[in-house]
């Protein structure tokens, strides 16, 4: 995958997120007090008292410093008030700044932490639903199947003309619509745990008007817990297929699903039961199995006369569902590669399918698949033996019987991202018996349009190569020479616009950080002298930002290389057109307590007193060079990584 494009896109998203937070004046109050999210109330109060000794306005006599201290102390005091109130803290943990006011209004009505968490989770869920209701609550699909073989394939056109001459008719000579399928569904939340869905489907065939049909279904789904839900589906119009489905996911990657369908509202048709189960086979793969009874089995004499068991070719209102067994595996070799395979056996056929997906970059992917189908030919028995012969067929007997090769097909699917919510794809299916079919598919949010075009009913290698190779070459050329440069220009333009808008925020943050450093400078100076005299912990240098060291952010002795680059890095930081890092030596030393420095992880360090974000949207790190017991130590950690010093492995002498 193109890591450069991924980094640019990720940086733009980070910039947007940080800009929204900065514009709203949001703070990470845990970082303000330098405590972890699991800190107790006593830990929070102790951190508040420690910072109050530095920033309380009464400890400063200069008028200008008193004004600086008031601004700093206001943030510290607000962090203390929020994190020491259980109701407000629970709201803040769930919803951030937006949940603080709500936590103050509902806290007195609730009695336990679980009640608070449930309340705020419901509020957060409702906010998410309101934000994406227009997009994700509606889903539609349109598939228009077209026969274009007479236009594309000379042999198919000649064969069609001969058939037309034999029948005394004229061939179509152009594109012919074979089938139109349309579906649309709308989902609405009826309560916190219940949702309702209305779905309509229609199928129209050009060659057989009697086979065209439509259905409208209503589904009620109830969530029983974080891992379990159950649904009930019933049709409004015939055919009356009633279904009950349940899903349980006891752990990540493990699922158990059961579905019961009744294809006729009478006692003469047995229900079709399908059971699926899956579990992780390794951290990168999942194995699954599915078994379906179909509706042609006999456990009672009254089911022997079911219309689902008749071998007549006449259409019936009851769907005939054979029994089947499926076993398969899916996995990912890396973030760029996915693959899977499955095998299915039914009462009259078996097939093996495998697929492999490769991401060229974050906007373009290619998928290849192979399908082998085997048929079990069953002669139609006399009418008197139809029931007995039909009941003797099962997936096991289908596998035991000799199979005839039905088809071998290969498909290749290319998908490109037009924008963040729109994807355009081009798929080619090549089959010995099924011919060559080209499918253009467009998907935006949860709405999709598919256009399968039959190029030839027989396998023509020349046409198959043209249909596969030409679109792929065009797509790759369009992607690398047109779309990719265009995306980079758009991303760079948006990043420049955000940087221009952020310059005022940066100056404000820098000014507040400098004020905090001035307020703590005297106290830190005295602490440094005492630590030097006692041979204790002294912060020699500290930088925070997009550090140009060229080494990984990790706690290891290879940081010895940073010593030679430290001076060059300081020079680069001071001469660059844009700020890349800020000096936080004094601010970091102010956090030293008893020859120890601990910074909690899981949050950005830009909210620590005396820190600010010098590299808007870029990944940040903290470099620390310190002296302990007369020896030089160095460490560099990521922005959200915890830091604890002194550590023996940081020593470079």
Short mmCIF file of N, CA and C in Angstrom, two decimals, residues 204-338:
data_model
loop_
_atom_site.label_atom_id
_atom_site.label_comp_id
_atom_site.label_asym_id
_atom_site.label_seq_id
_atom_site.Cartn_x
_atom_site.Cartn_y
_atom_site.Cartn_z
N UNK A 204 -38.14 -8.49 -11.97
CA UNK A 204 -38.84 -8.52 -13.25
C UNK A 204 -37.94 -9.17 -14.28
N UNK A 205 -38.48 -10.21 -14.96
CA UNK A 205 -37.72 -10.91 -16.01
C UNK A 205 -38.36 -10.62 -17.36
N UNK A 206 -37.52 -10.32 -18.33
CA UNK A 206 -38.02 -9.98 -19.65
C UNK A 206 -38.57 -11.19 -20.39
N UNK A 207 -37.97 -12.36 -20.15
CA UNK A 207 -38.35 -13.56 -20.90
C UNK A 207 -39.53 -14.29 -20.30
N UNK A 208 -39.84 -14.04 -19.03
CA UNK A 208 -40.89 -14.80 -18.35
C UNK A 208 -41.63 -13.87 -17.41
N UNK A 209 -42.70 -13.28 -17.92
CA UNK A 209 -43.44 -12.32 -17.09
C UNK A 209 -44.07 -12.98 -15.89
N UNK A 210 -44.43 -14.27 -16.00
CA UNK A 210 -45.07 -14.95 -14.86
C UNK A 210 -44.11 -15.15 -13.71
N UNK A 211 -42.79 -15.13 -14.00
CA UNK A 211 -41.81 -15.32 -12.94
C UNK A 211 -41.49 -14.03 -12.20
N UNK A 212 -41.99 -12.90 -12.70
CA UNK A 212 -41.76 -11.62 -12.02
C UNK A 212 -42.58 -11.58 -10.74
N UNK A 213 -41.99 -11.02 -9.71
CA UNK A 213 -42.69 -10.96 -8.43
C UNK A 213 -42.12 -9.83 -7.59
N UNK A 214 -42.78 -9.57 -6.49
CA UNK A 214 -42.34 -8.55 -5.54
C UNK A 214 -42.81 -8.91 -4.15
N UNK A 215 -42.17 -8.34 -3.15
CA UNK A 215 -42.52 -8.64 -1.77
C UNK A 215 -42.22 -7.43 -0.91
N UNK A 216 -43.02 -7.24 0.12
CA UNK A 216 -42.80 -6.21 1.12
C UNK A 216 -42.74 -6.89 2.48
N UNK A 217 -41.66 -6.66 3.22
CA UNK A 217 -41.47 -7.33 4.51
C UNK A 217 -41.27 -6.31 5.62
N UNK A 218 -41.66 -6.71 6.81
CA UNK A 218 -41.48 -5.90 8.01
C UNK A 218 -40.66 -6.71 9.01
N UNK A 219 -39.60 -6.11 9.55
CA UNK A 219 -38.75 -6.79 10.53
C UNK A 219 -38.68 -5.98 11.81
N UNK A 220 -38.83 -6.67 12.93
CA UNK A 220 -38.66 -6.08 14.26
C UNK A 220 -37.43 -6.73 14.89
N UNK A 221 -36.47 -5.91 15.30
CA UNK A 221 -35.22 -6.40 15.86
C UNK A 221 -35.05 -5.87 17.27
N UNK A 222 -34.74 -6.77 18.18
CA UNK A 222 -34.54 -6.39 19.58
C UNK A 222 -33.14 -6.77 20.03
N UNK A 223 -32.45 -5.82 20.62
CA UNK A 223 -31.12 -6.06 21.16
C UNK A 223 -31.24 -6.50 22.61
N UNK A 224 -30.75 -7.71 22.90
CA UNK A 224 -30.84 -8.26 24.25
C UNK A 224 -29.62 -7.93 25.10
N UNK A 225 -28.57 -7.46 24.48
CA UNK A 225 -27.34 -7.13 25.19
C UNK A 225 -26.29 -6.71 24.20
N UNK A 226 -25.10 -6.41 24.68
CA UNK A 226 -24.03 -5.99 23.76
C UNK A 226 -23.67 -7.04 22.73
N UNK A 227 -23.91 -8.33 23.04
CA UNK A 227 -23.48 -9.40 22.14
C UNK A 227 -24.64 -10.18 21.52
N UNK A 228 -25.90 -9.83 21.80
CA UNK A 228 -27.01 -10.67 21.39
C UNK A 228 -28.16 -9.84 20.83
N UNK A 229 -28.76 -10.31 19.75
CA UNK A 229 -30.00 -9.72 19.25
C UNK A 229 -30.86 -10.81 18.63
N UNK A 230 -32.15 -10.52 18.50
CA UNK A 230 -33.12 -11.43 17.91
C UNK A 230 -34.06 -10.61 17.04
N UNK A 231 -34.50 -11.19 15.92
CA UNK A 231 -35.37 -10.46 15.00
C UNK A 231 -36.50 -11.36 14.53
N UNK A 232 -37.61 -10.71 14.14
CA UNK A 232 -38.78 -11.40 13.60
C UNK A 232 -39.18 -10.69 12.31
N UNK A 233 -39.31 -11.45 11.22
CA UNK A 233 -39.63 -10.88 9.92
C UNK A 233 -40.89 -11.53 9.38
N UNK A 234 -41.81 -10.70 8.89
CA UNK A 234 -43.05 -11.20 8.30
C UNK A 234 -43.37 -10.40 7.05
N UNK A 235 -43.90 -11.03 6.01
CA UNK A 235 -44.24 -10.30 4.78
C UNK A 235 -45.61 -9.64 4.88
N UNK A 236 -45.77 -8.59 4.10
CA UNK A 236 -47.07 -7.94 3.99
C UNK A 236 -47.86 -8.54 2.84
N UNK A 237 -47.15 -8.97 1.79
CA UNK A 237 -47.78 -9.56 0.61
C UNK A 237 -47.27 -10.98 0.43
N UNK A 238 -48.02 -11.84 -0.29
CA UNK A 238 -47.52 -13.19 -0.58
C UNK A 238 -46.26 -13.10 -1.43
N UNK A 239 -45.37 -14.10 -1.37
CA UNK A 239 -45.46 -15.32 -0.56
C UNK A 239 -45.16 -15.06 0.91
N UNK A 240 -45.88 -15.75 1.78
CA UNK A 240 -45.78 -15.52 3.22
C UNK A 240 -44.63 -16.34 3.80
N UNK A 241 -43.45 -15.76 3.83
CA UNK A 241 -42.27 -16.39 4.40
C UNK A 241 -41.96 -15.69 5.72
N UNK A 242 -42.22 -16.37 6.82
CA UNK A 242 -42.00 -15.82 8.16
C UNK A 242 -40.65 -16.33 8.67
N UNK A 243 -39.86 -15.45 9.25
CA UNK A 243 -38.51 -15.83 9.70
C UNK A 243 -38.24 -15.28 11.09
N UNK A 244 -37.53 -16.08 11.88
CA UNK A 244 -37.03 -15.68 13.20
C UNK A 244 -35.53 -15.93 13.19
N UNK A 245 -34.75 -14.91 13.57
CA UNK A 245 -33.30 -15.01 13.51
C UNK A 245 -32.69 -14.49 14.81
N UNK A 246 -31.64 -15.14 15.27
CA UNK A 246 -30.95 -14.73 16.49
C UNK A 246 -29.45 -14.82 16.27
N UNK A 247 -28.71 -13.90 16.88
CA UNK A 247 -27.25 -13.86 16.77
C UNK A 247 -26.65 -13.60 18.14
N UNK A 248 -25.62 -14.36 18.47
CA UNK A 248 -24.91 -14.18 19.74
C UNK A 248 -23.42 -14.19 19.46
N UNK A 249 -22.72 -13.15 19.93
CA UNK A 249 -21.26 -13.03 19.77
C UNK A 249 -20.62 -12.99 21.15
N UNK A 250 -20.25 -14.14 21.71
CA UNK A 250 -19.70 -14.15 23.07
C UNK A 250 -18.35 -13.47 23.20
N UNK A 251 -17.59 -13.41 22.11
CA UNK A 251 -16.27 -12.76 22.14
C UNK A 251 -15.95 -12.26 20.75
N UNK A 252 -14.85 -11.54 20.65
CA UNK A 252 -14.45 -10.96 19.37
C UNK A 252 -14.11 -12.07 18.38
N UNK A 253 -14.80 -12.08 17.24
CA UNK A 253 -14.54 -13.06 16.20
C UNK A 253 -15.34 -14.34 16.33
N UNK A 254 -16.02 -14.56 17.45
CA UNK A 254 -16.82 -15.76 17.67
C UNK A 254 -18.30 -15.40 17.56
N UNK A 255 -19.06 -16.20 16.81
CA UNK A 255 -20.48 -15.91 16.65
C UNK A 255 -21.26 -17.21 16.49
N UNK A 256 -22.52 -17.17 16.90
CA UNK A 256 -23.47 -18.26 16.73
C UNK A 256 -24.77 -17.65 16.21
N UNK A 257 -25.24 -18.14 15.07
CA UNK A 257 -26.42 -17.56 14.44
C UNK A 257 -27.39 -18.67 14.07
N UNK A 258 -28.66 -18.43 14.35
CA UNK A 258 -29.72 -19.39 14.04
C UNK A 258 -30.85 -18.66 13.33
N UNK A 259 -31.36 -19.28 12.27
CA UNK A 259 -32.46 -18.69 11.52
C UNK A 259 -33.48 -19.77 11.19
N UNK A 260 -34.74 -19.49 11.46
CA UNK A 260 -35.84 -20.42 11.18
C UNK A 260 -36.80 -19.71 10.24
N UNK A 261 -37.07 -20.34 9.07
CA UNK A 261 -37.96 -19.76 8.07
C UNK A 261 -39.13 -20.72 7.82
N UNK A 262 -40.32 -20.17 7.77
CA UNK A 262 -41.51 -20.93 7.40
C UNK A 262 -41.99 -20.40 6.05
N UNK A 263 -41.88 -21.22 5.00
CA UNK A 263 -42.16 -20.76 3.65
C UNK A 263 -43.62 -20.86 3.25
N UNK A 264 -44.45 -21.38 4.10
CA UNK A 264 -45.89 -21.45 3.82
C UNK A 264 -46.63 -21.42 5.14
N UNK A 265 -47.76 -20.73 5.15
CA UNK A 265 -48.55 -20.62 6.38
C UNK A 265 -49.49 -21.81 6.50
N UNK A 266 -48.91 -23.00 6.55
CA UNK A 266 -49.69 -24.22 6.76
C UNK A 266 -48.81 -25.22 7.49
N UNK A 267 -49.39 -26.32 7.90
CA UNK A 267 -48.65 -27.33 8.67
C UNK A 267 -48.04 -28.39 7.77
N UNK A 268 -48.22 -28.26 6.44
CA UNK A 268 -47.74 -29.30 5.53
C UNK A 268 -46.34 -29.01 5.00
N UNK A 269 -45.81 -27.84 5.26
CA UNK A 269 -44.46 -27.48 4.81
C UNK A 269 -43.55 -27.35 6.03
N UNK A 270 -42.48 -28.13 6.11
CA UNK A 270 -41.60 -28.04 7.29
C UNK A 270 -40.82 -26.74 7.30
N UNK A 271 -40.44 -26.26 8.48
CA UNK A 271 -39.62 -25.04 8.56
C UNK A 271 -38.19 -25.32 8.10
N UNK A 272 -37.58 -24.31 7.51
CA UNK A 272 -36.17 -24.40 7.10
C UNK A 272 -35.31 -23.79 8.21
N UNK A 273 -34.40 -24.58 8.74
CA UNK A 273 -33.56 -24.16 9.87
C UNK A 273 -32.12 -24.05 9.39
N UNK A 274 -31.50 -22.91 9.66
CA UNK A 274 -30.10 -22.68 9.30
C UNK A 274 -29.32 -22.30 10.54
N UNK A 275 -28.21 -22.96 10.76
CA UNK A 275 -27.35 -22.69 11.92
C UNK A 275 -25.95 -22.36 11.40
N UNK A 276 -25.41 -21.25 11.86
CA UNK A 276 -24.05 -20.83 11.48
C UNK A 276 -23.25 -20.59 12.75
N UNK A 277 -21.96 -20.90 12.67
CA UNK A 277 -21.06 -20.68 13.81
C UNK A 277 -19.67 -20.38 13.28
N UNK A 278 -18.96 -19.56 13.99
CA UNK A 278 -17.60 -19.21 13.60
C UNK A 278 -16.78 -18.82 14.80
N UNK A 279 -15.49 -19.02 14.70
CA UNK A 279 -14.58 -18.65 15.77
C UNK A 279 -13.18 -18.42 15.20
N UNK A 280 -12.37 -17.61 15.87
CA UNK A 280 -11.01 -17.37 15.37
C UNK A 280 -10.17 -18.64 15.42
N UNK A 281 -9.48 -18.92 14.34
CA UNK A 281 -8.55 -20.03 14.30
C UNK A 281 -7.15 -19.58 14.70
N UNK A 282 -6.86 -18.32 14.44
CA UNK A 282 -5.60 -17.68 14.81
C UNK A 282 -5.88 -16.19 14.89
N UNK A 283 -4.92 -15.40 15.32
CA UNK A 283 -5.17 -13.94 15.35
C UNK A 283 -5.49 -13.34 13.99
N UNK A 284 -5.21 -14.08 12.90
CA UNK A 284 -5.40 -13.52 11.57
C UNK A 284 -6.40 -14.30 10.73
N UNK A 285 -7.10 -15.28 11.28
CA UNK A 285 -8.03 -16.08 10.49
C UNK A 285 -9.22 -16.51 11.33
N UNK A 286 -10.34 -16.76 10.64
CA UNK A 286 -11.58 -17.20 11.27
C UNK A 286 -12.15 -18.35 10.47
N UNK A 287 -12.56 -19.41 11.15
CA UNK A 287 -13.18 -20.56 10.50
C UNK A 287 -14.67 -20.54 10.83
N UNK A 288 -15.50 -20.94 9.86
CA UNK A 288 -16.95 -20.92 10.08
C UNK A 288 -17.56 -22.15 9.43
N UNK A 289 -18.74 -22.51 9.92
CA UNK A 289 -19.50 -23.65 9.40
C UNK A 289 -20.97 -23.29 9.43
N UNK A 290 -21.71 -23.77 8.44
CA UNK A 290 -23.14 -23.51 8.36
C UNK A 290 -23.84 -24.77 7.89
N UNK A 291 -24.99 -25.05 8.48
CA UNK A 291 -25.80 -26.21 8.11
C UNK A 291 -27.24 -25.76 7.96
N UNK A 292 -27.87 -26.15 6.85
CA UNK A 292 -29.25 -25.77 6.57
C UNK A 292 -30.06 -27.03 6.28
N UNK A 293 -31.22 -27.16 6.91
CA UNK A 293 -32.08 -28.33 6.69
C UNK A 293 -32.87 -28.22 5.40
N UNK A 294 -33.09 -26.98 4.92
CA UNK A 294 -33.99 -26.80 3.80
C UNK A 294 -35.43 -27.07 4.24
N UNK A 295 -36.34 -27.14 3.27
CA UNK A 295 -37.75 -27.42 3.60
C UNK A 295 -38.27 -28.62 2.84
N UNK A 296 -37.37 -29.59 2.54
CA UNK A 296 -37.78 -30.78 1.79
C UNK A 296 -37.60 -32.06 2.60
N UNK A 297 -37.31 -31.95 3.88
CA UNK A 297 -37.12 -33.14 4.70
C UNK A 297 -38.47 -33.61 5.24
N UNK A 298 -38.48 -34.85 5.76
CA UNK A 298 -39.71 -35.47 6.26
C UNK A 298 -39.47 -36.01 7.65
N UNK A 299 -40.14 -35.43 8.64
CA UNK A 299 -40.15 -35.97 10.00
C UNK A 299 -41.55 -36.37 10.43
N UNK A 300 -42.51 -36.12 9.55
CA UNK A 300 -43.90 -36.44 9.85
C UNK A 300 -44.59 -36.78 8.54
N UNK A 301 -45.61 -37.60 8.61
CA UNK A 301 -46.30 -38.02 7.39
C UNK A 301 -46.98 -36.86 6.68
N UNK A 302 -47.38 -35.83 7.44
CA UNK A 302 -48.07 -34.71 6.80
C UNK A 302 -47.11 -33.88 5.95
N UNK A 303 -45.80 -33.94 6.25
CA UNK A 303 -44.83 -33.19 5.45
C UNK A 303 -44.50 -33.89 4.14
N UNK A 304 -44.92 -35.16 4.00
CA UNK A 304 -44.60 -35.90 2.78
C UNK A 304 -45.32 -35.35 1.56
N UNK A 305 -46.42 -34.63 1.77
CA UNK A 305 -47.19 -34.06 0.66
C UNK A 305 -46.91 -32.58 0.46
N UNK A 306 -45.85 -32.07 1.06
CA UNK A 306 -45.54 -30.65 0.94
C UNK A 306 -45.24 -30.28 -0.51
N UNK A 307 -45.74 -29.11 -0.93
CA UNK A 307 -45.48 -28.65 -2.30
C UNK A 307 -44.00 -28.34 -2.51
N UNK A 308 -43.23 -28.15 -1.42
CA UNK A 308 -41.80 -27.91 -1.55
C UNK A 308 -41.04 -29.16 -1.95
N UNK A 309 -41.70 -30.35 -1.83
CA UNK A 309 -41.03 -31.62 -2.16
C UNK A 309 -41.38 -32.12 -3.55
N UNK A 310 -42.35 -31.50 -4.21
CA UNK A 310 -42.75 -31.97 -5.53
C UNK A 310 -41.63 -31.71 -6.53
N UNK A 311 -41.49 -32.62 -7.47
CA UNK A 311 -40.46 -32.49 -8.49
C UNK A 311 -41.01 -31.89 -9.78
N UNK A 312 -42.21 -31.36 -9.71
CA UNK A 312 -42.81 -30.74 -10.88
C UNK A 312 -42.06 -29.46 -11.23
N UNK A 313 -41.97 -29.19 -12.52
CA UNK A 313 -41.32 -27.96 -12.97
C UNK A 313 -42.28 -26.78 -13.03
N UNK A 314 -43.53 -27.01 -12.67
CA UNK A 314 -44.49 -25.92 -12.66
C UNK A 314 -44.18 -24.98 -11.50
N UNK A 315 -44.39 -23.65 -11.71
CA UNK A 315 -44.11 -22.70 -10.63
C UNK A 315 -45.04 -22.92 -9.45
N UNK A 316 -44.53 -22.69 -8.28
CA UNK A 316 -45.30 -22.83 -7.06
C UNK A 316 -45.04 -21.65 -6.16
N UNK A 317 -45.99 -21.34 -5.26
CA UNK A 317 -45.83 -20.21 -4.36
C UNK A 317 -44.89 -20.53 -3.22
N UNK A 318 -44.50 -21.79 -3.07
CA UNK A 318 -43.62 -22.19 -1.99
C UNK A 318 -42.21 -22.41 -2.55
N UNK A 319 -41.23 -21.72 -1.98
CA UNK A 319 -39.86 -21.87 -2.43
C UNK A 319 -39.33 -23.24 -2.05
N UNK A 320 -38.58 -23.85 -2.95
CA UNK A 320 -37.96 -25.14 -2.67
C UNK A 320 -36.53 -24.89 -2.19
N UNK A 321 -36.26 -25.22 -0.95
CA UNK A 321 -34.95 -24.99 -0.34
C UNK A 321 -34.30 -26.33 -0.02
N UNK A 322 -33.24 -26.71 -0.73
CA UNK A 322 -32.57 -27.98 -0.42
C UNK A 322 -31.69 -27.84 0.82
N UNK A 323 -31.36 -28.96 1.40
CA UNK A 323 -30.44 -28.95 2.54
C UNK A 323 -29.02 -28.70 2.05
N UNK A 324 -28.17 -28.17 2.94
CA UNK A 324 -26.81 -27.84 2.53
C UNK A 324 -25.90 -27.78 3.75
N UNK A 325 -24.61 -27.92 3.49
CA UNK A 325 -23.57 -27.79 4.51
C UNK A 325 -22.44 -26.96 3.91
N UNK A 326 -21.95 -25.98 4.68
CA UNK A 326 -20.86 -25.11 4.23
C UNK A 326 -19.79 -25.03 5.30
N UNK A 327 -18.55 -25.10 4.89
CA UNK A 327 -17.43 -24.89 5.80
C UNK A 327 -16.42 -24.01 5.08
N UNK A 328 -15.84 -23.07 5.81
CA UNK A 328 -14.92 -22.14 5.16
C UNK A 328 -13.99 -21.46 6.14
N UNK A 329 -13.10 -20.69 5.59
CA UNK A 329 -12.12 -19.96 6.40
C UNK A 329 -11.83 -18.63 5.71
N UNK A 330 -11.69 -17.58 6.50
CA UNK A 330 -11.31 -16.26 6.00
C UNK A 330 -10.16 -15.76 6.85
N UNK A 331 -9.33 -14.92 6.26
CA UNK A 331 -8.19 -14.41 7.02
C UNK A 331 -7.54 -13.24 6.32
N UNK A 332 -6.52 -12.71 6.97
CA UNK A 332 -5.77 -11.58 6.43
C UNK A 332 -4.29 -11.82 6.70
N UNK A 333 -3.48 -11.80 5.65
CA UNK A 333 -2.04 -11.96 5.80
C UNK A 333 -1.40 -10.69 6.29
N UNK A 334 -2.02 -9.56 5.97
CA UNK A 334 -1.55 -8.25 6.42
C UNK A 334 -2.70 -7.28 6.26
N UNK A 335 -2.45 -6.02 6.53
CA UNK A 335 -3.50 -5.01 6.35
C UNK A 335 -3.83 -4.80 4.88
N UNK A 336 -2.96 -5.27 3.98
CA UNK A 336 -3.17 -5.08 2.55
C UNK A 336 -3.69 -6.32 1.85
N UNK A 337 -3.70 -7.48 2.52
CA UNK A 337 -4.06 -8.73 1.86
C UNK A 337 -5.14 -9.46 2.66
N UNK A 338 -6.19 -9.89 1.97
CA UNK A 338 -7.24 -10.70 2.56
C UNK A 338 -7.51 -11.89 1.64
#
